[in-house]
Each structure stands twice: as C-alpha cells, then as structure tokens.
Amino acid sequence: MSEINCAICANLDEVFLKKMAGLLRVIQIERGSIIYDQEQDSEAFYVISKGEVKLSKLSSQGKELILKVAHSPEALGCYSFFGAGKYSERAEALSDVTLLRVPKKEFLLLLPQDQQLNLNFLEAISSWLNTININLERISFSSAEERVLSFFEQQDQPWKKELVFTMKKNEMAALLNMRPETFSRALKTLEEHNKIQLTEKGIVIL
C-alpha cells in the first residue's frame, strides 16, 4: 500500500489500508494550477504523490504570505475538515503534481472506527499548527539569513546530500516574502559563514 504512504495512514492495519485505498482517486494537476483556494468549502484532503505544492494565505489587501512548500508524501487540507469546514489557505502547484484525493464525507465515516487513524489525523493537524507557528516566528523575529536557512532546512531530505530546486532564485525569494536582492545577500552571507555551499544545481546544508 505504498500508494498511500503518508502520516495519516501510518501504522494502520491491512483492513483499514484497503478501506483507505478504496476512497482514493488519482488526479494530475499542471504547474501553476490552484488545487484549492482559501475560504473554499473543503470537500477532500490530498496526499502528494509527486511534485511540489505551495501553501499560502492572502490578506484582504491581496498580499501573499507563504506558509510552506509541501512535497511527497505530505497531506494537504485535512485540517480544514472541522470548524467552519473551509480551507484556511491556498494550495498551488509549483510543478506538475500527482495527488491522491480523499473525499471528506467518506473519510469522516472511517475516522471513528479506528483509534490509530484518529491519532494519525490529530498528529497531522498538530504538525500543520507547528508549521504556522514556525512561520510566524520566522517572519516576526528572524533575520533574512535565518529565514533562508530555515526554509532550506524545511526542504531537506536526509537521504539527499544536495537540495536541488526547480524554482529560480526570484521565485524562492517570493516564497520567503523578501526582495530578490535581499535573498541573494542572505545566500552569500550564509556561504561565507559556512552554513551552506552553493552548487550548480542547488545548495548543500553544512
């Protein structure tokens, strides 16, 4: 059942994995497409099978705040199932993306049937709240260099020595809500202080 390899499905027995698999629908999203929008009624959550997804919030003035760049096998939108039942952020495909769509109504019928599924779901929501807190602290208290390094560390995968980005530098600067020149200066400072090493394809965190 590797096709539903995500935190919400971790440690479930084979019976529940089969029930989950029966709910899934594979969808393909092109780069730049909106998967779901802020304040839209939540009808499903998604598991990233392939690609990168930008999660952001828009202020009433239209200013974008980047919350996270999500990768496989992270779940998107499950934390919107309760309360007002609306997505609290926008999810946009940064690359061509393959998603597993899990419908809300059918999933909530499964939730009371298995304690492990409940715990996994709560952990996924807690992880999202932690992401929000980290971003608030980064914006409020961190220097440009700290924000850039924190962003890189969030993208790091332990089995990869080098972080290879599909985004250009100006796109990454936009993700961090800073000017391209500020982002470039932060990269230079981090390299001078032996925090990162810039390569032709990306960066290495030292």
Short mmCIF file of C-alpha atoms in Angstrom, two decimals:
data_model
loop_
_atom_site.label_atom_id
_atom_site.label_comp_id
_atom_site.label_asym_id
_atom_site.label_seq_id
_atom_site.Cartn_x
_atom_site.Cartn_y
_atom_site.Cartn_z
CA MET A 1 0.00 0.00 0.00
CA SER A 2 2.87 2.39 -0.76
CA GLU A 3 0.49 4.48 -2.85
CA ILE A 4 -0.98 5.88 0.37
CA ASN A 5 2.31 6.33 2.18
CA CYS A 6 1.60 9.36 4.36
CA ALA A 7 1.49 10.19 8.06
CA ILE A 8 -2.28 9.80 8.26
CA CYS A 9 -2.03 6.21 7.03
CA ALA A 10 1.00 5.23 9.14
CA ASN A 11 0.71 2.04 11.25
CA LEU A 12 -2.82 1.21 10.06
CA ASP A 13 -3.64 -2.46 9.72
CA GLU A 14 -4.25 -4.01 6.32
CA VAL A 15 -8.04 -3.82 6.67
CA PHE A 16 -8.02 -0.06 7.12
CA LEU A 17 -5.38 0.46 4.45
CA LYS A 18 -7.68 -1.31 1.99
CA LYS A 19 -10.60 0.86 3.10
CA MET A 20 -8.47 3.97 2.57
CA ALA A 21 -7.31 2.74 -0.81
CA GLY A 22 -10.93 2.30 -1.83
CA LEU A 23 -11.57 6.03 -1.27
CA LEU A 24 -8.63 7.32 -3.30
CA ARG A 25 -8.74 8.98 -6.69
CA VAL A 26 -5.52 9.87 -8.52
CA ILE A 27 -5.55 13.32 -10.11
CA GLN A 28 -2.98 15.18 -12.22
CA ILE A 29 -2.51 18.93 -11.71
CA GLU A 30 -0.50 21.17 -14.04
CA ARG A 31 2.08 23.63 -12.74
CA GLY A 32 0.51 26.95 -11.72
CA SER A 33 -2.96 25.47 -11.15
CA ILE A 34 -4.87 26.10 -7.92
CA ILE A 35 -5.69 22.83 -6.16
CA TYR A 36 -7.99 24.54 -3.69
CA ASP A 37 -8.42 28.14 -2.59
CA GLN A 38 -8.64 29.97 0.70
CA GLU A 39 -12.18 30.07 2.13
CA GLN A 40 -13.37 27.44 -0.35
CA ASP A 41 -15.60 24.74 1.17
CA SER A 42 -13.43 21.72 1.96
CA GLU A 43 -14.64 18.59 0.20
CA ALA A 44 -11.46 16.50 0.34
CA PHE A 45 -7.89 16.31 1.51
CA TYR A 46 -4.97 15.38 -0.71
CA VAL A 47 -1.75 13.39 -0.43
CA ILE A 48 1.12 14.48 -2.65
CA SER A 49 2.42 11.54 -4.66
CA LYS A 50 4.75 13.59 -6.86
CA GLY A 51 5.70 17.26 -7.21
CA GLU A 52 5.74 20.44 -5.10
CA VAL A 53 2.80 22.44 -3.76
CA LYS A 54 2.90 25.99 -2.38
CA LEU A 55 0.65 26.71 0.60
CA SER A 56 -0.11 30.38 1.19
CA LYS A 57 -2.58 32.83 2.69
CA LEU A 58 -3.87 36.02 1.08
CA SER A 59 -4.62 39.12 3.14
CA SER A 60 -7.68 41.27 2.49
CA GLN A 61 -5.32 43.61 0.58
CA GLY A 62 -4.21 40.74 -1.65
CA LYS A 63 -0.74 40.31 -0.12
CA GLU A 64 0.51 36.74 -0.18
CA LEU A 65 2.10 35.05 2.84
CA ILE A 66 3.91 31.83 2.01
CA LEU A 67 3.34 29.16 4.65
CA LYS A 68 5.14 26.16 3.22
CA VAL A 69 6.31 24.29 0.15
CA ALA A 70 4.95 20.76 0.55
CA HIS A 71 6.36 17.59 -1.03
CA SER A 72 5.54 13.89 -1.23
CA PRO A 73 4.12 12.22 0.86
CA GLU A 74 2.62 15.16 2.77
CA ALA A 75 -1.12 15.61 3.23
CA LEU A 76 -2.90 18.84 2.28
CA GLY A 77 -6.15 20.29 3.57
CA CYS A 78 -7.09 17.69 6.19
CA TYR A 79 -7.03 20.31 8.98
CA SER A 80 -9.95 22.13 7.32
CA PHE A 81 -12.43 19.32 7.98
CA PHE A 82 -13.68 20.82 11.24
CA GLY A 83 -14.92 24.21 12.43
CA ALA A 84 -16.24 26.23 9.52
CA GLY A 85 -15.24 23.46 7.10
CA LYS A 86 -13.32 25.77 4.79
CA TYR A 87 -9.75 25.68 3.56
CA SER A 88 -7.68 28.19 5.53
CA GLU A 89 -5.04 28.59 2.82
CA ARG A 90 -4.47 28.34 -0.93
CA ALA A 91 -2.70 25.33 -2.43
CA GLU A 92 -0.95 25.97 -5.76
CA ALA A 93 1.06 23.51 -7.83
CA LEU A 94 4.68 24.66 -8.19
CA SER A 95 5.34 21.84 -10.64
CA ASP A 96 3.25 19.25 -12.41
CA VAL A 97 1.74 17.37 -9.46
CA THR A 98 0.23 13.94 -8.90
CA LEU A 99 -2.21 13.87 -5.99
CA LEU A 100 -4.29 11.28 -4.21
CA ARG A 101 -7.71 12.77 -3.43
CA VAL A 102 -9.50 11.55 -0.29
CA PRO A 103 -13.17 12.68 -0.08
CA LYS A 104 -14.16 14.33 3.19
CA LYS A 105 -17.56 12.71 3.77
CA GLU A 106 -16.37 9.14 3.28
CA PHE A 107 -13.18 9.66 5.28
CA LEU A 108 -15.02 11.10 8.30
CA LEU A 109 -17.18 7.95 8.36
CA LEU A 110 -13.99 5.88 8.75
CA LEU A 111 -12.42 8.12 11.40
CA PRO A 112 -14.41 6.87 14.46
CA GLN A 113 -13.75 3.24 13.54
CA ASP A 114 -10.02 3.12 14.28
CA GLN A 115 -8.08 4.67 17.17
CA GLN A 116 -4.78 4.70 15.26
CA LEU A 117 -6.38 6.59 12.38
CA ASN A 118 -7.68 9.16 14.88
CA LEU A 119 -4.22 9.60 16.40
CA ASN A 120 -2.57 9.93 12.99
CA PHE A 121 -5.12 12.53 11.93
CA LEU A 122 -4.56 14.57 15.12
CA GLU A 123 -0.79 14.37 14.62
CA ALA A 124 -1.17 15.68 11.05
CA ILE A 125 -3.21 18.64 12.31
CA SER A 126 -0.67 19.31 15.10
CA SER A 127 2.14 19.27 12.54
CA TRP A 128 0.32 21.88 10.49
CA LEU A 129 -0.20 24.12 13.52
CA ASN A 130 3.51 23.80 14.28
CA THR A 131 4.28 24.92 10.73
CA ILE A 132 2.12 28.01 11.23
CA ASN A 133 3.93 28.84 14.50
CA ILE A 134 7.35 28.41 12.89
CA ASN A 135 6.40 30.76 10.07
CA LEU A 136 5.04 33.39 12.45
CA GLU A 137 8.25 33.29 14.47
CA ARG A 138 10.39 33.41 11.34
CA ILE A 139 8.58 36.46 9.99
CA SER A 140 8.43 38.26 13.32
CA PHE A 141 11.86 37.62 14.80
CA SER A 142 14.29 36.12 12.28
CA SER A 143 16.92 37.84 10.18
CA ALA A 144 16.97 37.33 6.41
CA GLU A 145 19.76 34.76 6.78
CA GLU A 146 17.85 32.83 9.45
CA ARG A 147 14.70 32.82 7.33
CA VAL A 148 16.56 31.50 4.28
CA LEU A 149 18.38 28.79 6.25
CA SER A 150 15.15 27.76 7.99
CA PHE A 151 13.47 27.46 4.59
CA PHE A 152 16.27 25.23 3.27
CA GLU A 153 16.20 23.05 6.37
CA GLN A 154 12.44 22.55 5.99
CA GLN A 155 13.02 21.25 2.45
CA ASP A 156 15.92 18.99 3.46
CA GLN A 157 15.60 15.25 2.97
CA PRO A 158 18.02 13.07 4.97
CA TRP A 159 18.73 10.78 2.03
CA LYS A 160 19.74 13.68 -0.22
CA LYS A 161 23.11 15.41 0.19
CA GLU A 162 22.26 18.21 -2.20
CA LEU A 163 19.00 20.17 -2.32
CA VAL A 164 18.05 20.63 -5.96
CA PHE A 165 15.38 23.26 -6.57
CA THR A 166 13.12 23.54 -9.60
CA MET A 167 12.43 27.17 -8.68
CA LYS A 168 14.53 30.15 -9.70
CA LYS A 169 16.11 32.42 -7.08
CA ASN A 170 13.49 35.14 -7.55
CA GLU A 171 10.74 32.56 -7.04
CA MET A 172 12.33 31.35 -3.79
CA ALA A 173 12.68 34.97 -2.67
CA ALA A 174 8.95 35.43 -3.28
CA LEU A 175 8.24 32.31 -1.24
CA LEU A 176 10.07 33.93 1.67
CA ASN A 177 8.37 37.29 1.19
CA MET A 178 11.63 39.12 0.55
CA ARG A 179 13.22 41.03 -2.30
CA PRO A 180 15.46 39.06 -4.72
CA GLU A 181 18.48 41.19 -3.81
CA THR A 182 17.89 40.52 -0.08
CA PHE A 183 17.67 36.80 -0.81
CA SER A 184 20.94 36.90 -2.80
CA ARG A 185 22.73 38.75 0.01
CA ALA A 186 21.46 36.21 2.53
CA LEU A 187 22.78 33.34 0.39
CA LYS A 188 26.19 34.99 0.15
CA THR A 189 26.35 35.61 3.90
CA LEU A 190 25.33 32.03 4.71
CA GLU A 191 28.02 30.68 2.39
CA GLU A 192 30.65 32.99 3.90
CA HIS A 193 29.73 31.69 7.36
CA ASN A 194 29.95 28.06 6.17
CA LYS A 195 26.25 27.39 6.74
CA ILE A 196 25.60 26.36 3.14
CA GLN A 197 27.54 25.58 -0.02
CA LEU A 198 26.14 26.81 -3.32
CA THR A 199 26.39 24.37 -6.23
CA GLU A 200 25.42 24.50 -9.90
CA LYS A 201 22.13 22.71 -9.24
CA GLY A 202 21.23 23.86 -5.73
CA ILE A 203 22.74 24.01 -2.25
CA VAL A 204 24.27 21.77 0.38
CA ILE A 205 23.46 22.46 4.04
CA LEU A 206 26.70 22.16 6.04
#
